[in-house]
Amino acid sequence: MTPERATEKRLIEIIRRAAARGPGVRVGIGDDCAVLEPDPGGLLLATTDLLIEDVHFRRRWAEPADLGWKSLAVNLSDIAAMGGRPRWALVALACPEATSVEEAEAFFEGALALASEHAVAVVGGDTSASPRGWIVNVTLLGEAPRAPVLRSTARSGDVIAVTGSLGRAAAGLALLERGAAPAGIPADTLADLTAAHLRPQPRIGEGRWLAAAGAVTAMIDLSDGLATDLGHIAEESSIGARVGLDRVPVDAGTRAVAPALGCDALAWATGGGEDYELLLTCEPGAFARLADGLLAATGTRLTAIGEMVPAADGVRYTDAGGREVAVGPGFEHFVTGRARG
Ligand SMILES: [Mg+2]
C-alpha cells in the first residue's frame, strides 16, 4: 500500500491536533492570529530559527521526529540564553510533495515531545509544499526574568564559564556524516554523541537558575561554537577574552571518537557548534557559588575556562603552557556557512 501523501489540508489537520490550549492562550490555532496573555508586567522574548535540508541537516540521517525536536530545541536554547521561560511556539513546515502523512505526523510528534517537557504550547503554524527538501521555521515566544541576561554586559575581569561539555554535537555530526561506526567505540557512546547532534537538550532550567542567581554578567547559547560565540560576547561588550584551551571541558566519548575519525576533539569543542550549552561571564568572586549551586539545582556542571580582559588585549586562546594557539571560526554549514543566532 502506498503511504498517504501529506497534502496541505492533511498537514493543517495535523497542526490543529498538535496545537494546544494552555496557560496564557486566549485564542489558539484557528483564527487569524493566536491571542496570548503574558504575565502582568512581564517582558516578552521572541526568537526564530530556520532549518533547511542540506544546509543544516540531511534527510539521510535526520528522521522527521528528530527535525521536529531540533527545530524547537534551537529556539528554546535562545530563550535559555536570556534566562527566560519559553511559552508559545509557531511552527511552519514546507516539505516535498512525496512526504507521507506519517512523516509529517512524526515531525510534529518530535516537536511536541520537547514542547511538553518545557510547558510550551504550539499556538499556530503554516505549511506548504516545497520544490526541494524540507524547510522548517519555528518562532518561539517566552517571558524574561526582571533583568534578561544580555551578550553586551560582560566586564573586564569577569570569569568565562560554560555548562556541560563541548564538542559532542560535532562528534555526533561527524559520525552521522560518516555513516559506518568506527571500530572500538562502545555503542552507547556512539548513541550519546549522535543524540547530542540530533536531539540537543536546551539548558532552560540552567539558564533560569543562572539568571536568578545574580552575578552572571552576560550569557549566550553555543550555537556556532565557542570561538564564534565568545567573539559575540567580546564584540558586543567591547572587551577582550583569554581562554585556556586545557580548561575547556571535553567528555571522554568525544575524546575517544575524534582519533577514530582522524579529527581533533579540541577543534570540535572550540569550533564545532550546535552544542547548545550556555556560555556566560560572571563576577570572579561568584564563580564557586554559581558552580556549586547550578550542580545542586540542575545536575549540570559549570566550568571556568578563562576571563574577560581589556579590549586592547583582544580575544586569545592559550595552551597548558601559556602559549597562544590559533583557534578556527565556528561551525560552517554544509552549503552556506551561514551563522546561526
Ligand atoms: Mg543564540
Coordinates of C-alpha atoms and ligand atoms in Angstrom, one line a residue:
M1 CA 0.0 0.0 0.0
T2 CA 1.4 3.4 -0.9
P3 CA 1.6 5.8 2.1
E4 CA -0.9 8.6 2.1
R5 CA 0.5 11.9 0.8
A6 CA 0.7 14.8 3.3
T7 CA -1.5 17.3 1.4
E8 CA -1.8 20.8 2.7
K9 CA -5.2 20.0 4.1
R10 CA -3.9 17.0 6.0
L11 CA -0.9 19.0 7.3
I12 CA -3.3 21.7 8.6
E13 CA -5.3 19.0 10.4
I14 CA -2.1 17.7 12.0
I15 CA -1.1 21.1 13.2
R16 CA -4.6 21.7 14.6
R17 CA -4.3 18.5 16.6
A18 CA -0.8 19.4 17.8
A19 CA -1.8 22.9 18.9
A20 CA -2.8 23.0 22.5
R21 CA -4.6 25.4 24.7
G22 CA -2.5 26.2 27.7
P23 CA -1.9 28.9 30.3
G24 CA -1.9 32.3 28.7
V25 CA -3.6 31.2 25.5
R26 CA -6.8 33.2 25.0
V27 CA -7.3 32.1 21.4
G28 CA -5.2 29.3 20.0
I29 CA -4.9 28.0 16.4
G30 CA -7.9 28.5 14.1
D31 CA -8.3 32.3 14.0
D32 CA -6.1 34.8 12.0
C33 CA -3.8 35.1 15.0
A34 CA -3.3 33.5 18.3
V35 CA -4.2 35.7 21.2
L36 CA -1.7 35.4 24.1
E37 CA -1.6 36.8 27.6
P38 CA 1.8 37.3 29.1
D39 CA 2.1 37.6 32.9
P40 CA 1.3 41.2 34.0
G41 CA 4.3 43.4 33.6
G42 CA 6.3 40.6 32.1
L43 CA 8.9 41.2 29.3
L44 CA 8.3 39.2 26.1
L45 CA 11.2 37.3 24.4
A46 CA 10.9 36.5 20.7
T47 CA 13.2 34.3 18.6
T48 CA 13.1 32.4 15.3
D49 CA 15.3 29.9 13.5
L50 CA 15.3 28.2 10.1
L51 CA 16.4 24.6 9.5
I52 CA 16.9 23.8 5.8
E53 CA 17.6 20.4 4.3
D54 CA 21.2 20.0 3.1
V55 CA 22.2 23.3 4.8
H56 CA 21.5 22.3 8.4
F57 CA 20.7 18.6 8.2
R58 CA 20.5 15.7 5.8
R59 CA 17.4 13.6 5.5
R60 CA 19.8 10.6 5.1
W61 CA 20.4 10.7 8.8
A62 CA 17.8 13.0 10.3
E63 CA 14.3 11.4 10.8
P64 CA 11.3 13.8 10.8
A65 CA 10.8 13.3 14.5
D66 CA 14.4 14.5 15.0
L67 CA 13.8 17.6 12.9
G68 CA 10.7 18.4 14.9
W69 CA 12.6 18.1 18.1
K70 CA 15.7 20.1 17.0
S71 CA 13.6 22.9 15.3
L72 CA 12.1 23.6 18.7
A73 CA 15.4 22.9 20.7
V74 CA 17.4 25.6 18.9
N75 CA 14.8 28.2 19.7
L76 CA 14.5 27.0 23.3
S77 CA 18.2 27.4 23.6
D78 CA 18.0 31.1 22.7
I79 CA 15.3 31.7 25.4
A80 CA 17.6 29.8 27.8
A81 CA 20.5 32.2 27.0
M82 CA 18.4 35.1 28.2
G83 CA 17.4 33.3 31.4
G84 CA 13.8 33.2 30.1
R85 CA 10.8 30.9 30.4
P86 CA 9.6 29.6 27.0
R87 CA 5.8 29.8 26.5
W88 CA 4.4 29.8 22.9
A89 CA 5.6 28.4 19.6
L90 CA 4.6 28.9 15.9
V91 CA 5.7 26.1 13.7
A92 CA 6.0 26.4 9.9
L93 CA 6.9 23.4 7.7
A94 CA 7.5 23.1 4.0
C95 CA 8.1 19.6 2.7
P96 CA 8.3 17.9 -0.7
E97 CA 5.1 16.5 -2.2
A98 CA 6.2 12.9 -1.8
T99 CA 6.2 13.4 2.1
S100 CA 3.8 11.0 3.7
V101 CA 1.3 11.8 6.4
E102 CA 3.3 9.5 8.8
E103 CA 6.4 11.6 8.2
A104 CA 4.6 14.9 8.8
E105 CA 3.0 13.5 12.0
A106 CA 6.3 12.2 13.2
F107 CA 7.7 15.7 12.7
F108 CA 5.1 17.3 14.9
E109 CA 5.3 14.5 17.5
G110 CA 9.1 15.2 17.8
A111 CA 8.4 18.9 18.3
L112 CA 5.6 18.3 20.8
A113 CA 7.7 15.9 22.8
L114 CA 10.1 18.6 23.6
A115 CA 7.4 21.3 23.8
S116 CA 5.6 19.4 26.5
E117 CA 8.8 18.9 28.5
H118 CA 9.1 22.7 28.8
A119 CA 5.3 23.5 29.0
V120 CA 5.4 25.3 25.6
A121 CA 2.1 25.5 23.7
V122 CA 2.1 25.4 19.9
V123 CA -0.4 28.2 19.1
G124 CA 0.0 28.4 15.3
G125 CA 1.8 27.4 12.2
D126 CA 1.8 27.2 8.4
T127 CA 2.5 24.6 5.8
S128 CA 3.5 24.5 2.1
A129 CA 4.8 22.1 -0.5
S130 CA 8.5 22.6 -1.1
P131 CA 10.0 22.2 -4.5
R132 CA 13.2 20.8 -3.0
G133 CA 13.8 19.5 0.5
W134 CA 12.4 20.1 4.0
I135 CA 12.3 23.7 5.3
V136 CA 11.3 24.2 9.0
N137 CA 10.8 27.5 10.7
V138 CA 9.9 27.8 14.4
T139 CA 9.2 31.1 16.2
L140 CA 9.2 30.9 19.9
L141 CA 7.9 33.4 22.4
G142 CA 9.0 33.4 26.1
E143 CA 8.9 35.6 29.1
A144 CA 12.0 37.2 30.6
P145 CA 13.0 37.5 34.2
R146 CA 13.1 41.0 35.6
A147 CA 16.6 41.5 34.0
P148 CA 17.2 39.3 31.0
V149 CA 20.9 38.4 30.6
L150 CA 22.4 40.1 27.5
R151 CA 25.5 39.5 25.5
S152 CA 26.7 43.1 25.8
T153 CA 27.2 43.4 29.5
A154 CA 30.4 41.4 30.3
R155 CA 33.2 43.3 32.1
S156 CA 36.9 43.0 32.1
G157 CA 38.0 40.7 35.0
D158 CA 34.8 38.5 34.7
V159 CA 35.2 34.7 34.7
I160 CA 34.2 33.0 31.5
A161 CA 32.3 29.7 32.1
V162 CA 30.5 27.1 30.2
T163 CA 27.8 24.5 31.1
G164 CA 28.2 20.8 30.3
S165 CA 30.9 19.7 27.9
L166 CA 31.7 20.9 24.3
G167 CA 32.3 19.1 21.0
R168 CA 29.7 16.3 21.5
A169 CA 27.4 17.6 18.8
A170 CA 30.2 18.0 16.3
A171 CA 31.4 14.5 17.1
G172 CA 27.8 13.3 16.5
L173 CA 27.6 15.1 13.2
A174 CA 31.0 13.6 12.1
L175 CA 29.6 10.1 13.0
L176 CA 26.3 10.7 11.1
E177 CA 28.1 12.0 8.0
R178 CA 30.5 9.1 8.0
G179 CA 27.6 6.6 8.2
A180 CA 29.5 3.5 9.3
A181 CA 30.5 3.4 13.0
P182 CA 34.3 3.4 13.8
A183 CA 35.7 0.2 15.4
G184 CA 36.4 0.0 19.1
I185 CA 33.9 2.7 20.3
P186 CA 31.1 1.4 22.6
A187 CA 27.6 1.6 21.1
D188 CA 26.2 3.7 23.9
T189 CA 28.9 6.3 23.3
L190 CA 28.0 6.5 19.6
A191 CA 24.3 6.8 20.5
D192 CA 25.0 9.5 23.1
L193 CA 27.0 11.6 20.6
T194 CA 24.6 11.3 17.6
A195 CA 21.7 12.2 20.0
A196 CA 23.7 15.3 21.1
H197 CA 23.5 16.4 17.4
L198 CA 20.0 15.2 16.5
R199 CA 18.2 15.9 19.8
P200 CA 20.1 18.6 21.7
Q201 CA 18.8 19.3 25.2
P202 CA 18.4 23.1 25.6
R203 CA 19.6 24.4 29.0
I204 CA 16.3 26.0 30.0
G205 CA 16.4 25.1 33.7
E206 CA 20.1 26.1 33.9
G207 CA 19.5 29.5 32.2
R208 CA 16.7 30.4 34.5
W209 CA 18.7 29.3 37.6
L210 CA 21.8 31.3 36.5
A211 CA 19.8 34.4 35.6
A212 CA 18.1 34.3 39.0
A213 CA 21.3 33.6 41.0
G214 CA 22.7 37.1 40.3
A215 CA 26.4 37.8 39.4
V216 CA 26.0 36.4 35.8
T217 CA 27.0 39.5 33.7
A218 CA 26.5 38.1 30.2
M219 CA 25.2 34.9 28.5
I220 CA 24.8 33.4 25.1
D221 CA 24.0 29.9 23.9
L222 CA 26.6 27.9 22.0
S223 CA 25.1 27.5 18.5
D224 CA 28.0 28.4 16.3
G225 CA 30.9 27.2 18.5
L226 CA 32.9 28.7 21.3
A227 CA 35.2 30.7 19.1
T228 CA 32.4 32.4 17.3
D229 CA 30.0 32.8 20.2
L230 CA 32.6 34.1 22.7
G231 CA 33.6 36.5 19.9
H232 CA 30.0 37.8 20.0
I233 CA 30.2 38.5 23.8
A234 CA 33.5 40.2 23.4
E235 CA 32.4 42.3 20.5
E236 CA 29.0 43.2 21.9
S237 CA 30.6 44.0 25.3
S238 CA 33.6 45.9 23.7
I239 CA 36.2 43.9 25.6
G240 CA 38.7 41.1 25.1
A241 CA 38.9 37.5 26.4
R242 CA 41.5 34.9 27.3
V243 CA 40.7 31.2 27.3
G244 CA 42.8 28.3 28.5
L245 CA 42.2 25.5 26.0
D246 CA 43.3 23.0 28.6
R247 CA 40.4 24.1 30.7
V248 CA 37.7 23.6 28.1
P249 CA 35.5 20.6 29.1
V250 CA 35.5 17.8 26.5
D251 CA 33.9 14.5 27.6
A252 CA 35.5 11.1 27.3
G253 CA 33.3 9.9 24.5
T254 CA 34.2 12.9 22.3
R255 CA 37.9 12.3 23.0
A256 CA 37.6 8.6 22.1
V257 CA 35.8 9.2 18.8
A258 CA 38.0 12.0 17.5
P259 CA 41.1 9.9 16.7
A260 CA 39.0 7.1 15.3
L261 CA 37.7 9.6 12.7
G262 CA 41.0 11.4 12.2
C263 CA 39.6 14.5 13.9
D264 CA 40.7 16.8 16.7
A265 CA 38.4 16.8 19.8
L266 CA 39.5 20.3 20.8
A267 CA 38.7 21.7 17.4
W268 CA 35.2 20.2 17.7
A269 CA 34.9 21.8 21.2
T270 CA 36.0 25.2 20.0
G271 CA 34.6 25.4 16.5
G272 CA 32.1 22.6 16.1
G273 CA 29.0 24.4 17.1
E274 CA 25.5 23.2 17.9
D275 CA 26.3 22.1 21.4
Y276 CA 23.5 24.4 22.8
E277 CA 25.4 24.7 26.1
L278 CA 25.4 28.1 27.8
L279 CA 28.5 30.3 27.7
L280 CA 28.5 33.0 30.4
T281 CA 30.6 35.6 32.2
C282 CA 30.3 36.2 35.9
E283 CA 31.8 38.2 38.7
P284 CA 35.0 36.5 39.6
G285 CA 34.1 36.1 43.3
A286 CA 30.8 34.4 42.4
F287 CA 32.0 31.5 40.3
A288 CA 32.3 28.9 43.0
R289 CA 28.9 29.7 44.4
L290 CA 27.3 29.5 40.9
A291 CA 29.1 26.2 40.0
D292 CA 28.1 24.6 43.3
G293 CA 24.5 26.0 43.1
L294 CA 23.9 25.0 39.5
L295 CA 25.2 21.5 40.1
A296 CA 22.9 21.1 43.1
A297 CA 19.9 22.6 41.4
T298 CA 20.1 21.0 37.9
G299 CA 22.9 18.4 38.0
T300 CA 24.8 20.3 35.3
R301 CA 28.4 21.2 35.7
L302 CA 29.7 24.7 35.2
T303 CA 33.4 25.0 34.2
A304 CA 35.6 28.1 34.2
I305 CA 37.6 28.4 31.0
G306 CA 39.1 31.9 31.1
E307 CA 38.5 35.5 31.9
M308 CA 37.5 38.7 30.1
V309 CA 40.3 41.2 29.6
P310 CA 40.6 44.8 28.4
A311 CA 39.6 45.3 24.8
A312 CA 43.2 46.1 23.8
D313 CA 44.3 42.5 24.6
G314 CA 41.8 41.0 22.0
V315 CA 40.4 37.5 22.1
R316 CA 43.2 34.9 22.7
Y317 CA 43.4 31.2 23.3
T318 CA 46.4 29.6 25.1
D319 CA 47.5 26.1 25.7
A320 CA 48.5 24.5 29.0
G321 CA 52.0 26.1 28.7
G322 CA 50.5 29.6 28.3
R323 CA 51.4 29.7 24.6
E324 CA 49.0 31.4 22.2
V325 CA 47.1 29.0 19.9
A326 CA 45.2 30.0 16.8
V327 CA 41.6 28.8 17.0
G328 CA 39.4 28.4 13.9
P329 CA 36.0 30.0 13.4
G330 CA 32.8 28.3 14.4
F331 CA 30.7 25.7 12.6
E332 CA 30.1 26.1 8.9
H333 CA 27.0 24.6 7.4
F334 CA 27.2 22.2 4.5
V335 CA 26.4 24.8 1.9
T336 CA 26.5 28.4 3.0
G337 CA 28.4 28.7 6.3
R338 CA 25.7 31.0 7.5
A339 CA 25.9 31.9 11.2
R340 CA 23.1 31.0 13.5
G341 CA 21.6 33.3 16.1
Ligands
MG1 MG 21.6 32.1 20.4

